[in-house]
């Protein structure tokens, strides 16, 4: 073991041990915590061994940034899957399917289709043109300093958005699953990720992502086999049980509200397999689809993976393998989500986490024999450990992308004018990795309790609106030049960020206060409201005029949680049947929880009328800005290229065209 690696491994072990000391309430009972930590310890030990093995093989710049371009297409396909299948994919989509049925599965389809864009237009030319980063691709024919600077700023922006969401999500999930304190969880993710990147570079990151992807697929396959077997592996039989499941029918009735009054139980169950329970605005669906499909091809940490293979043929192979693995996994999420809805029940999933993120772990516990069995808790521990490895692997890829932008593009390319020695380049990359890692840990801890869901959407929107137009037109349009690339990346990225900051994704104090008062005090009776016609397409996007609104039926007055709790307590005092008493106590516990949250919200937002950007309600009506910011990004690249002249971009076009199609003079593999 290398000397520099030992203290880090000892630190990670000490931190893991501190997690034991900080373990509190979680989804796992105290008597089974040892099993959870044993499984976690095993997987962490495996990844640390990989890092120790990789550390001995990383000496040059190419080995640190691109694993010496020695990764095969098959291996890179698994590593891309490991990089792309984040905790949001594994836990989030399974939860969405468990709570909303068909609409949740649409996310799976969107993520899968995104790779067709990557396969057809990005993978091969990027491998032939680039070296280590997004900046290398843009700098090939454009002004190197301007292209690398704007690419580095965009890469760091996208990575920080994505990174913050992963760190916060990781902290919350680990705390919910096994009860380790939020701050300790975030530091643990950060320390492990830094160990992988600083000592093992792309070699360790690649193999950690491969191992994590295999564990994720194996765990999902086992769970799907157990979920599907009772139905004879018949898809119609499986879906028919979902339609006739009482818990699913109740969930649909709850989501539809008064619209479900005249529907039969079978119609409610069938509605679970139809669109419209979660994604209700068709324009928002189109905007989200554009950002998912086009944003994937502009994510810096995904682009960086194509530089790890020896040639363009292996780059194509890696995308095909990635599509097979990612596509197969997303099909499995359908069974995981519906299986959780059938076996655990939407009501029980929501009781543990309102977003449904615990659907897959709790399903694993159920399939293993339940909360009181050893196999049930082993299954839960394994799934929790895979989720933990998932978060760390994705974060490692993001940190490597940010560090390469800082060290390779800014320090070596812009400040040193590409005259740094190989040793200086590797040292700069390791220092940049530590800086990005520490910043990620600090931001992750500072963002505790914040709603960061919009950051993932923002990362995809910036990648689709800023990065993709610049990369695509640089590769395929003769007239594209530095002026267009800089203008397109600035306007595309800024418009995406600005629209998200005034969208419904952010928290609005007046809306939170109104909702909290409705929970505590109830709502008065309301008359029926007729439908309102839209005054134009612009009104569907911005709150400057009347948008289309469906008719609302009359609603009766509803009592608040405080009044309901008082009545329930009187009822509990008179109950003698143990089963009824237990059920009533659970309802009372839920009401007390709702009351506390509402009171906390009122206290937190007391006296506030505007949100952090100074507005009272959303100005942009959609949750995703892609439908505006993506066309704007392409338009600005075209306008900037037509308005400015750049002789270098024109002179380099023929060389770029030949090289992107043939791979002549592209960077090759380095021997180990």
XYZ file of C-alpha atoms in Angstrom:
672
model
C 0.000 0.000 0.000
C 1.365 3.429 -0.939
C 2.433 5.601 1.980
C 0.292 8.565 0.950
C -2.776 6.319 0.830
C -2.539 4.879 4.370
C -3.500 7.980 6.369
C -6.458 8.610 4.079
C -7.733 5.043 4.495
C -7.343 5.360 8.242
C -9.317 8.627 8.145
C -12.123 7.012 6.161
C -12.251 4.098 8.613
C -12.378 6.513 11.553
C -15.157 8.446 9.900
C -17.110 5.254 9.238
C -16.670 4.319 12.876
C -17.950 7.752 13.886
C -21.052 6.974 11.827
C -21.755 4.080 14.200
C -21.483 6.469 17.113
C -23.858 8.961 15.473
C -26.441 6.406 14.357
C -29.883 7.281 15.610
C -33.446 6.695 14.328
C -33.802 5.320 10.794
C -35.684 2.746 8.736
C -33.577 -0.008 10.354
C -34.345 -1.129 13.923
C -31.492 -0.746 16.469
C -31.045 -4.509 16.847
C -30.196 -4.837 13.141
C -27.918 -1.796 12.850
C -24.807 -4.015 13.097
C -25.911 -5.868 9.966
C -26.392 -2.618 8.071
C -22.959 -1.324 9.018
C -21.345 -4.681 8.184
C -22.766 -4.569 4.640
C -21.801 -0.879 4.289
C -18.304 -1.678 5.556
C -17.903 -4.511 3.042
C -18.829 -2.365 0.043
C -16.705 0.588 1.223
C -13.736 -1.761 1.790
C -14.144 -3.100 -1.764
C -14.096 0.409 -3.276
C -11.101 1.435 -1.134
C -9.204 -1.645 -2.350
C -9.955 -0.567 -5.937
C -8.625 2.914 -5.138
C -5.409 1.458 -3.611
C -4.960 -0.719 -6.708
C -5.604 2.228 -9.044
C -3.304 4.601 -7.113
C -0.302 2.507 -8.186
C -1.265 2.943 -11.841
C -1.835 6.706 -11.987
C 1.341 8.659 -12.785
C 0.694 10.732 -15.933
C -1.848 13.391 -16.885
C -3.545 11.017 -19.350
C -3.851 8.321 -16.659
C -5.323 10.786 -14.141
C -7.887 12.423 -16.486
C -8.613 9.606 -18.944
C -7.392 6.313 -17.366
C -4.626 6.193 -19.996
C -7.370 5.770 -22.666
C -7.165 2.039 -21.897
C -10.813 1.401 -20.957
C -12.641 -0.908 -23.399
C -16.035 -0.055 -24.875
C -17.729 -2.737 -22.749
C -16.065 -1.484 -19.540
C -16.837 2.141 -20.411
C -20.473 1.216 -21.074
C -20.770 -0.113 -17.502
C -18.883 2.936 -16.159
C -21.206 5.340 -18.040
C -24.173 3.474 -16.549
C -22.559 3.851 -13.107
C -22.028 7.560 -13.721
C -25.531 8.151 -15.097
C -27.678 5.994 -12.778
C -27.705 8.296 -9.778
C -29.641 7.800 -6.558
C -32.380 9.899 -8.180
C -32.731 7.202 -10.859
C -32.718 4.248 -8.474
C -34.707 5.638 -5.563
C -36.517 8.605 -7.133
C -38.046 6.966 -10.216
C -39.058 3.776 -8.369
C -40.790 6.061 -5.847
C -42.534 8.102 -8.554
C -43.873 4.918 -10.185
C -45.032 3.614 -6.788
C -46.982 6.832 -6.125
C -48.023 8.027 -9.612
C -47.865 4.946 -11.876
C -47.441 5.667 -15.609
C -46.069 9.229 -15.225
C -43.159 7.974 -13.132
C -42.213 5.503 -15.879
C -42.098 8.401 -18.373
C -38.956 9.649 -16.571
C -37.329 6.279 -17.294
C -38.208 6.591 -20.989
C -36.825 10.155 -21.110
C -33.472 9.182 -19.569
C -33.154 6.215 -21.954
C -34.025 8.147 -25.133
C -31.425 10.755 -24.133
C -28.664 8.297 -24.989
C -29.779 8.045 -28.607
C -28.739 11.719 -28.984
C -25.377 10.917 -27.424
C -24.892 7.873 -29.675
C -25.843 9.551 -32.939
C -24.215 12.955 -32.710
C -21.746 13.279 -29.842
C -19.792 10.151 -28.855
C -17.573 9.469 -31.873
C -16.651 13.055 -32.938
C -16.011 14.086 -29.328
C -13.630 11.150 -28.878
C -11.774 12.099 -32.071
C -11.560 15.850 -31.393
C -11.185 16.123 -27.625
C -8.442 15.287 -25.172
C -9.665 15.499 -21.553
C -12.460 18.097 -21.211
C -15.367 19.948 -22.825
C -12.943 22.881 -23.239
C -10.639 20.748 -25.439
C -13.501 20.043 -27.874
C -14.463 23.716 -28.193
C -10.841 24.949 -28.321
C -9.930 22.751 -31.330
C -11.122 25.314 -33.891
C -12.129 28.306 -31.722
C -9.918 30.756 -29.777
C -8.352 28.384 -27.187
C -8.265 30.773 -24.216
C -11.816 32.114 -24.736
C -13.262 28.651 -25.450
C -11.539 26.969 -22.473
C -12.527 29.782 -20.079
C -16.226 29.758 -20.984
C -16.265 25.924 -21.055
C -14.629 25.756 -17.604
C -17.159 28.202 -16.132
C -20.039 26.187 -17.618
C -18.570 22.846 -16.471
C -18.083 24.054 -12.895
C -21.590 25.612 -12.846
C -23.307 22.438 -14.069
C -21.222 20.220 -11.779
C -21.861 22.349 -8.671
C -25.633 22.314 -9.287
C -25.629 18.522 -9.765
C -23.109 17.997 -6.960
C -25.065 19.976 -4.378
C -28.249 18.028 -5.134
C -26.349 14.727 -4.810
C -24.647 15.710 -1.533
C -27.896 16.918 0.065
C -29.797 13.903 -1.274
C -27.073 11.591 0.011
C -27.116 13.111 3.487
C -30.908 12.911 3.733
C -31.132 9.372 2.367
C -28.437 7.920 4.610
C -30.010 9.613 7.643
C -33.454 8.271 6.706
C -32.212 4.776 5.945
C -29.877 4.058 8.832
C -30.044 7.100 11.090
C -26.516 8.531 10.709
C -26.474 12.308 11.309
C -26.880 14.427 8.188
C -23.553 16.251 8.588
C -21.626 12.991 9.164
C -23.260 11.438 6.082
C -22.267 14.413 3.886
C -18.689 14.384 5.197
C -18.517 10.594 4.699
C -19.643 10.905 1.056
C -17.120 13.739 0.540
C -14.153 11.930 2.138
C -14.703 8.697 0.191
C -15.218 10.561 -3.070
C -12.007 12.543 -2.505
C -10.076 9.336 -1.813
C -11.236 7.838 -5.125
C -10.436 10.960 -7.178
C -7.256 12.290 -5.556
C -5.420 8.966 -5.346
C -6.972 6.922 -8.133
C -8.033 9.598 -10.642
C -10.130 8.333 -13.557
C -8.848 4.739 -13.105
C -10.371 4.404 -9.618
C -13.462 6.430 -10.538
C -14.082 4.186 -13.570
C -13.800 0.908 -11.635
C -15.835 2.195 -8.680
C -18.563 3.174 -11.154
C -18.391 -0.266 -12.826
C -18.659 -2.108 -9.471
C -21.496 0.135 -8.325
C -23.408 -0.345 -11.613
C -23.069 -4.159 -11.366
C -24.252 -4.153 -7.729
C -27.184 -1.907 -8.663
C -28.282 -4.105 -11.570
C -27.856 -7.356 -9.575
C -29.840 -6.003 -6.601
C -32.598 -4.796 -8.945
C -32.748 -8.115 -10.851
C -33.103 -10.117 -7.622
C -35.859 -7.815 -6.362
C -37.737 -7.914 -9.691
C -37.546 -11.734 -9.788
C -39.062 -11.923 -6.280
C -41.736 -9.323 -7.103
C -42.739 -10.862 -10.448
C -42.578 -14.594 -9.567
C -45.963 -14.707 -7.714
C -47.628 -13.669 -11.002
C -45.928 -16.405 -13.044
C -43.712 -13.802 -14.744
C -46.784 -12.637 -16.665
C -46.840 -8.903 -17.431
C -50.639 -8.771 -18.041
C -51.195 -10.669 -14.782
C -48.893 -8.294 -12.894
C -50.599 -5.173 -14.285
C -54.079 -6.673 -13.667
C -53.261 -7.063 -9.975
C -52.154 -3.427 -9.896
C -55.512 -2.351 -11.382
C -57.472 -4.296 -8.744
C -55.280 -3.388 -5.756
C -57.226 -1.505 -3.071
C -54.210 0.551 -1.919
C -53.487 1.756 -5.454
C -57.164 2.614 -6.002
C -57.145 4.715 -2.800
C -53.951 6.496 -3.937
C -55.550 7.435 -7.294
C -58.731 8.653 -5.542
C -56.562 10.820 -3.274
C -54.653 12.289 -6.246
C -57.791 13.010 -8.303
C -59.822 14.471 -5.423
C -63.422 15.364 -6.348
C -62.869 14.175 -9.947
C -62.778 10.585 -8.615
C -66.253 10.770 -7.050
C -68.097 8.959 -9.884
C -65.361 6.440 -10.790
C -65.584 2.699 -10.045
C -62.686 0.961 -8.182
C -61.536 -0.691 -11.449
C -61.541 2.682 -13.250
C -59.425 4.148 -10.456
C -56.935 1.288 -10.725
C -56.811 1.591 -14.529
C -56.178 5.355 -14.166
C -52.917 4.475 -12.321
C -51.602 3.030 -15.595
C -52.540 6.134 -17.604
C -50.820 9.562 -17.890
C -51.782 12.722 -16.015
C -51.494 11.928 -12.289
C -48.086 13.661 -11.863
C -47.204 15.456 -15.128
C -50.392 17.479 -15.662
C -49.175 20.280 -17.965
C -48.422 19.032 -21.533
C -46.144 22.040 -22.281
C -44.147 21.325 -19.128
C -43.811 17.679 -20.219
C -42.381 18.767 -23.591
C -39.977 21.183 -21.872
C -38.821 18.500 -19.417
C -38.374 15.995 -22.255
C -36.228 18.452 -24.246
C -33.974 19.117 -21.230
C -33.563 15.400 -20.421
C -32.912 14.269 -23.996
C -30.588 17.128 -25.002
C -29.081 17.837 -21.568
C -27.508 14.392 -21.252
C -25.385 15.068 -24.350
C -24.080 18.272 -22.718
C -23.221 16.974 -19.224
C -19.439 17.455 -18.757
C -18.902 14.311 -16.648
C -20.629 12.172 -19.317
C -18.640 13.775 -22.193
C -15.431 13.156 -20.241
C -16.042 9.400 -20.245
C -15.538 9.193 -24.036
C -11.885 10.234 -23.637
C -11.123 7.070 -21.622
C -11.470 4.688 -24.604
C -8.645 4.099 -27.142
C -10.542 4.981 -30.336
C -13.863 6.129 -31.823
C -15.023 2.536 -32.440
C -14.773 1.787 -28.720
C -16.592 5.092 -28.006
C -19.537 3.908 -30.138
C -19.453 0.482 -28.459
C -19.480 2.085 -25.024
C -22.624 4.093 -25.836
C -24.386 0.981 -27.183
C -23.493 -0.994 -24.019
C -24.532 1.969 -21.860
C -27.901 2.130 -23.632
C -28.465 -1.616 -23.133
C -27.566 -1.471 -19.414
C -29.355 1.808 -18.684
C -32.383 0.812 -20.775
C -32.623 -2.584 -19.083
C -32.335 -0.983 -15.665
C -35.100 1.527 -16.371
C -37.414 -1.319 -17.437
C -36.696 -2.910 -14.036
C -37.810 0.307 -12.287
C -41.347 -0.360 -13.587
C -41.471 -3.621 -11.608
C -39.754 -2.094 -8.568
C -42.200 0.828 -8.447
C -45.377 -1.176 -9.081
C -44.070 -3.943 -6.794
C -43.651 -1.425 -3.977
C -47.165 -0.056 -4.619
C -48.647 -3.603 -4.511
C -46.677 -5.055 -1.594
C -45.870 -2.081 0.627
C -48.675 0.293 -0.393
C -48.506 3.988 -1.396
C -49.785 5.112 2.033
C -46.958 3.301 3.894
C -44.337 4.633 1.448
C -45.526 8.227 1.897
C -45.543 7.787 5.679
C -41.745 7.221 5.570
C -40.922 9.786 2.867
C -43.369 12.096 1.064
C -41.318 12.001 -2.146
C -41.517 8.190 -2.288
C -37.700 7.776 -2.235
C -37.922 4.914 0.271
C -40.113 2.735 -1.991
C -37.277 0.492 -3.261
C -35.473 0.011 0.106
C -38.700 -0.779 1.965
C -39.738 -3.149 -0.821
C -36.383 -4.925 -0.341
C -37.088 -5.263 3.387
C -40.559 -6.693 2.645
C -39.228 -9.187 0.065
C -36.603 -10.436 2.512
C -39.208 -11.293 5.152
C -40.165 -8.000 6.796
C -38.846 -5.551 9.390
C -38.368 -8.244 12.057
C -36.441 -10.785 9.970
C -32.687 -11.053 9.424
C -33.006 -11.504 5.638
C -35.375 -8.536 5.421
C -32.889 -6.287 7.163
C -29.988 -7.756 5.154
C -31.835 -6.940 1.920
C -32.572 -3.428 3.173
C -28.926 -2.979 4.228
C -27.681 -4.166 0.827
C -29.968 -1.798 -1.075
C -29.032 1.068 1.270
C -25.312 0.353 0.764
C -25.787 0.253 -3.029
C -27.596 3.615 -2.819
C -24.662 4.986 -0.804
C -22.130 3.658 -3.353
C -24.297 5.147 -6.118
C -24.123 8.614 -4.611
C -20.358 8.444 -3.993
C -19.603 7.171 -7.534
C -21.682 9.890 -9.220
C -20.173 12.597 -7.009
C -16.644 11.329 -7.847
C -17.369 11.716 -11.577
C -18.685 15.240 -11.059
C -15.691 16.279 -8.944
C -13.299 14.912 -11.581
C -15.087 16.946 -14.291
C -14.929 20.166 -12.203
C -11.301 19.604 -11.191
C -10.244 18.985 -14.790
C -11.935 22.229 -15.855
C -10.071 24.158 -13.124
C -6.684 22.489 -13.527
C -6.504 21.518 -17.223
C -8.548 24.308 -18.860
C -7.899 27.318 -16.589
C -4.501 26.673 -14.910
C -2.680 24.750 -17.647
C -4.531 26.057 -20.744
C -5.206 29.721 -19.909
C -2.742 30.708 -17.144
C 0.290 28.579 -18.189
C -0.410 28.664 -21.937
C -0.190 24.828 -22.209
C 3.438 24.887 -20.974
C 3.097 23.007 -17.667
C 5.120 19.813 -17.111
C 3.258 16.468 -16.687
C 4.086 16.450 -12.943
C 2.743 19.990 -12.532
C -0.439 19.020 -14.387
C -1.122 15.987 -12.175
C -0.360 18.011 -9.032
C -2.696 20.804 -10.205
C -5.439 18.223 -10.893
C -5.126 16.743 -7.369
C -5.142 20.184 -5.712
C -8.195 21.205 -7.776
C -9.953 17.949 -6.768
C -9.391 18.702 -3.073
C -10.692 22.269 -3.519
C -13.838 21.090 -5.345
C -14.363 18.280 -2.808
C -14.103 20.592 0.207
C -16.440 23.122 -1.471
C -18.932 20.303 -2.169
C -18.871 19.197 1.498
C -19.301 22.781 2.772
C -22.168 23.522 0.356
C -23.771 20.159 1.150
C -23.783 20.903 4.900
C -24.886 24.547 4.384
C -27.820 23.397 2.218
C -29.263 21.184 4.989
C -33.052 21.391 4.990
C -33.180 23.307 1.694
C -35.281 22.275 -1.288
C -32.602 21.389 -3.858
C -34.734 19.392 -6.298
C -34.599 22.279 -8.781
C -30.780 22.052 -8.953
C -30.836 18.779 -10.937
C -33.282 20.297 -13.432
C -31.070 23.389 -13.572
C -27.961 21.267 -14.331
C -29.728 19.495 -17.223
C -31.193 22.796 -18.503
C -27.786 24.566 -18.485
C -26.132 21.568 -20.169
C -28.840 21.470 -22.872
C -29.051 25.262 -23.360
C -25.387 26.273 -23.038
C -23.118 23.293 -23.695
C -24.934 21.258 -26.347
C -25.560 24.103 -28.893
C -21.886 25.144 -28.657
C -20.543 21.572 -29.034
C -22.996 20.498 -31.749
C -22.541 23.561 -33.984
C -18.747 23.554 -33.465
C -18.703 19.969 -34.794
C -21.226 20.265 -37.617
C -21.535 23.920 -38.813
C -18.747 25.484 -40.906
C -19.680 29.075 -39.977
C -19.618 28.455 -36.200
C -16.872 30.427 -34.434
C -15.641 31.752 -31.063
C -18.112 34.668 -30.962
C -21.065 32.321 -31.408
C -19.798 29.776 -28.879
C -19.240 32.400 -26.163
C -22.548 34.216 -26.819
C -24.530 30.963 -27.015
C -23.064 29.485 -23.819
C -23.557 32.730 -21.868
C -27.129 33.463 -23.002
C -28.248 29.804 -23.012
C -26.903 29.130 -19.498
C -28.032 32.449 -18.008
C -31.566 32.188 -19.429
C -31.920 28.619 -18.073
C -30.770 29.660 -14.583
C -32.860 32.873 -14.575
C -36.074 31.072 -15.601
C -35.620 28.369 -12.950
C -35.092 31.085 -10.304
C -38.578 32.548 -11.056
C -40.308 29.177 -11.593
C -42.559 27.081 -9.291
C -39.471 25.052 -8.252
C -38.509 27.605 -5.599
C -40.194 28.070 -2.226
C -42.668 30.981 -1.970
C -43.369 32.088 1.657
C -46.980 33.222 1.089
C -47.912 29.860 -0.474
C -46.237 27.927 2.375
C -48.023 30.073 5.021
C -51.398 29.602 3.258
C -50.914 25.829 3.106
C -49.800 25.643 6.755
C -52.886 27.609 7.909
C -55.123 25.314 5.831
C -53.599 22.296 7.608
C -54.070 23.813 11.078
C -57.394 25.680 10.674
C -59.073 23.840 7.775
C -60.612 25.348 4.628
C -64.018 27.063 4.138
C -66.667 25.870 1.674
C -66.004 26.923 -1.928
C -68.418 27.517 -4.826
C -67.880 25.887 -8.206
C -65.519 27.807 -10.512
C -66.055 27.707 -14.318
C -63.191 26.922 -16.689
C -61.054 29.842 -17.910
C -59.773 30.119 -21.480
C -56.142 30.943 -22.256
C -55.404 34.432 -23.630
C -52.465 33.130 -25.688
C -49.435 30.828 -25.732
C -47.284 33.394 -23.880
C -49.804 33.256 -20.998
C -49.115 29.500 -20.658
C -45.456 30.322 -20.040
C -45.453 33.605 -18.082
C -47.799 35.000 -15.402
C -48.560 38.172 -17.381
C -52.072 37.205 -18.512
C -54.718 34.488 -17.994
C -53.660 30.912 -18.732
C -56.075 28.024 -19.325
C -57.634 26.671 -16.140
C -59.967 23.675 -15.793
C -63.346 24.031 -14.085
C -63.350 23.393 -10.350
C -66.346 21.705 -8.651
C -67.818 23.096 -5.434
C -66.041 21.930 -2.279
C -67.354 21.487 1.245
C -65.672 23.061 4.267
C -62.941 20.906 5.807
C -61.904 20.990 9.470
C -58.242 21.556 10.361
C -55.803 19.044 11.852
C -56.112 20.589 15.346
C -59.898 20.043 15.403
C -59.523 16.545 13.933
C -56.928 15.615 16.559
C -59.170 16.815 19.414
C -62.045 14.644 18.121
C -59.741 11.667 17.628
C -58.382 11.942 21.189
C -61.955 11.875 22.537
C -62.608 8.768 20.434
C -59.399 7.081 21.649
C -60.469 7.616 25.263
C -63.638 5.620 24.587
C -62.078 2.772 22.545
C -61.434 -0.670 24.051
C -60.742 -2.882 21.009
C -56.892 -3.196 20.705
C -56.924 -3.194 16.868
C -59.113 -0.093 16.622
C -57.118 1.607 19.384
C -53.835 0.935 17.564
C -55.243 2.281 14.271
C -56.585 5.426 15.964
C -53.257 6.058 17.683
C -51.436 5.830 14.345
C -53.856 8.390 12.849
C -53.287 10.648 15.850
C -49.520 10.348 15.415
C -49.813 11.407 11.770
C -52.000 14.394 12.696
C -49.505 15.479 15.379
C -46.727 15.259 12.788
C -48.718 17.384 10.303
C -49.482 19.982 12.997
C -45.824 20.250 14.028
C -44.664 20.704 10.427
C -47.308 23.377 9.770
C -46.363 25.220 12.992
C -42.656 25.010 12.082
C -43.404 26.421 8.610
C -45.405 29.322 10.076
C -42.537 30.134 12.444
C -39.877 29.794 9.719
C -41.638 32.106 7.232
C -43.236 34.526 9.723
C -43.301 38.058 8.297
C -41.882 36.996 4.913
C -43.762 37.813 1.723
C -41.128 37.289 -0.983
C -38.653 34.492 -1.746
C -34.878 34.693 -2.169
C -35.135 36.482 -5.552
C -37.704 38.988 -4.237
C -40.945 37.797 -5.875
C -44.225 36.700 -4.229
C -45.294 34.019 -6.723
C -43.843 32.242 -9.788
C -43.421 34.497 -12.840
C -42.501 31.562 -15.117
C -45.271 28.942 -15.022
C -43.240 25.852 -16.085
C -40.958 23.810 -13.845
C -38.398 23.283 -16.629
C -37.113 26.150 -18.843
C -35.865 23.968 -21.734
C -38.620 24.932 -24.187
C -37.311 28.538 -24.128
C -33.640 28.354 -23.106
C -32.587 25.539 -25.517
C -33.805 27.244 -28.745
C -32.376 30.521 -27.374
C -28.962 28.887 -26.871
C -28.907 27.583 -30.469
C -30.107 30.970 -31.804
C -27.358 32.871 -29.987
C -24.608 30.550 -31.309
C -25.905 31.166 -34.855
C -26.273 34.956 -34.393
C -22.868 35.315 -32.684
C -21.196 33.306 -35.447
C -22.790 35.466 -38.156
C -22.003 38.754 -36.405
C -18.317 38.050 -35.610
C -15.479 36.870 -37.893
C -12.903 34.315 -36.676
C -10.223 33.311 -39.208
C -8.938 30.433 -37.012
C -12.382 28.821 -36.860
C -12.677 28.995 -40.659
C -9.127 27.703 -41.281
C -9.521 24.768 -38.862
C -12.870 23.567 -40.254
C -11.407 21.203 -42.884
C -9.039 19.606 -40.346
C -11.835 19.249 -37.786
C -14.162 17.706 -40.384
C -11.592 15.093 -41.410
C -10.501 14.309 -37.849
C -14.001 13.969 -36.375
C -14.936 11.504 -39.126
C -11.695 9.507 -39.316
C -9.965 9.902 -35.934
C -6.618 10.700 -37.641
C -4.170 12.236 -35.122
C -6.626 11.662 -32.236
C -5.131 10.952 -28.803
C -4.274 7.254 -28.452
C -3.980 4.862 -25.508
C -0.940 4.978 -23.229
C 0.814 1.795 -22.175
C 0.692 0.657 -18.522
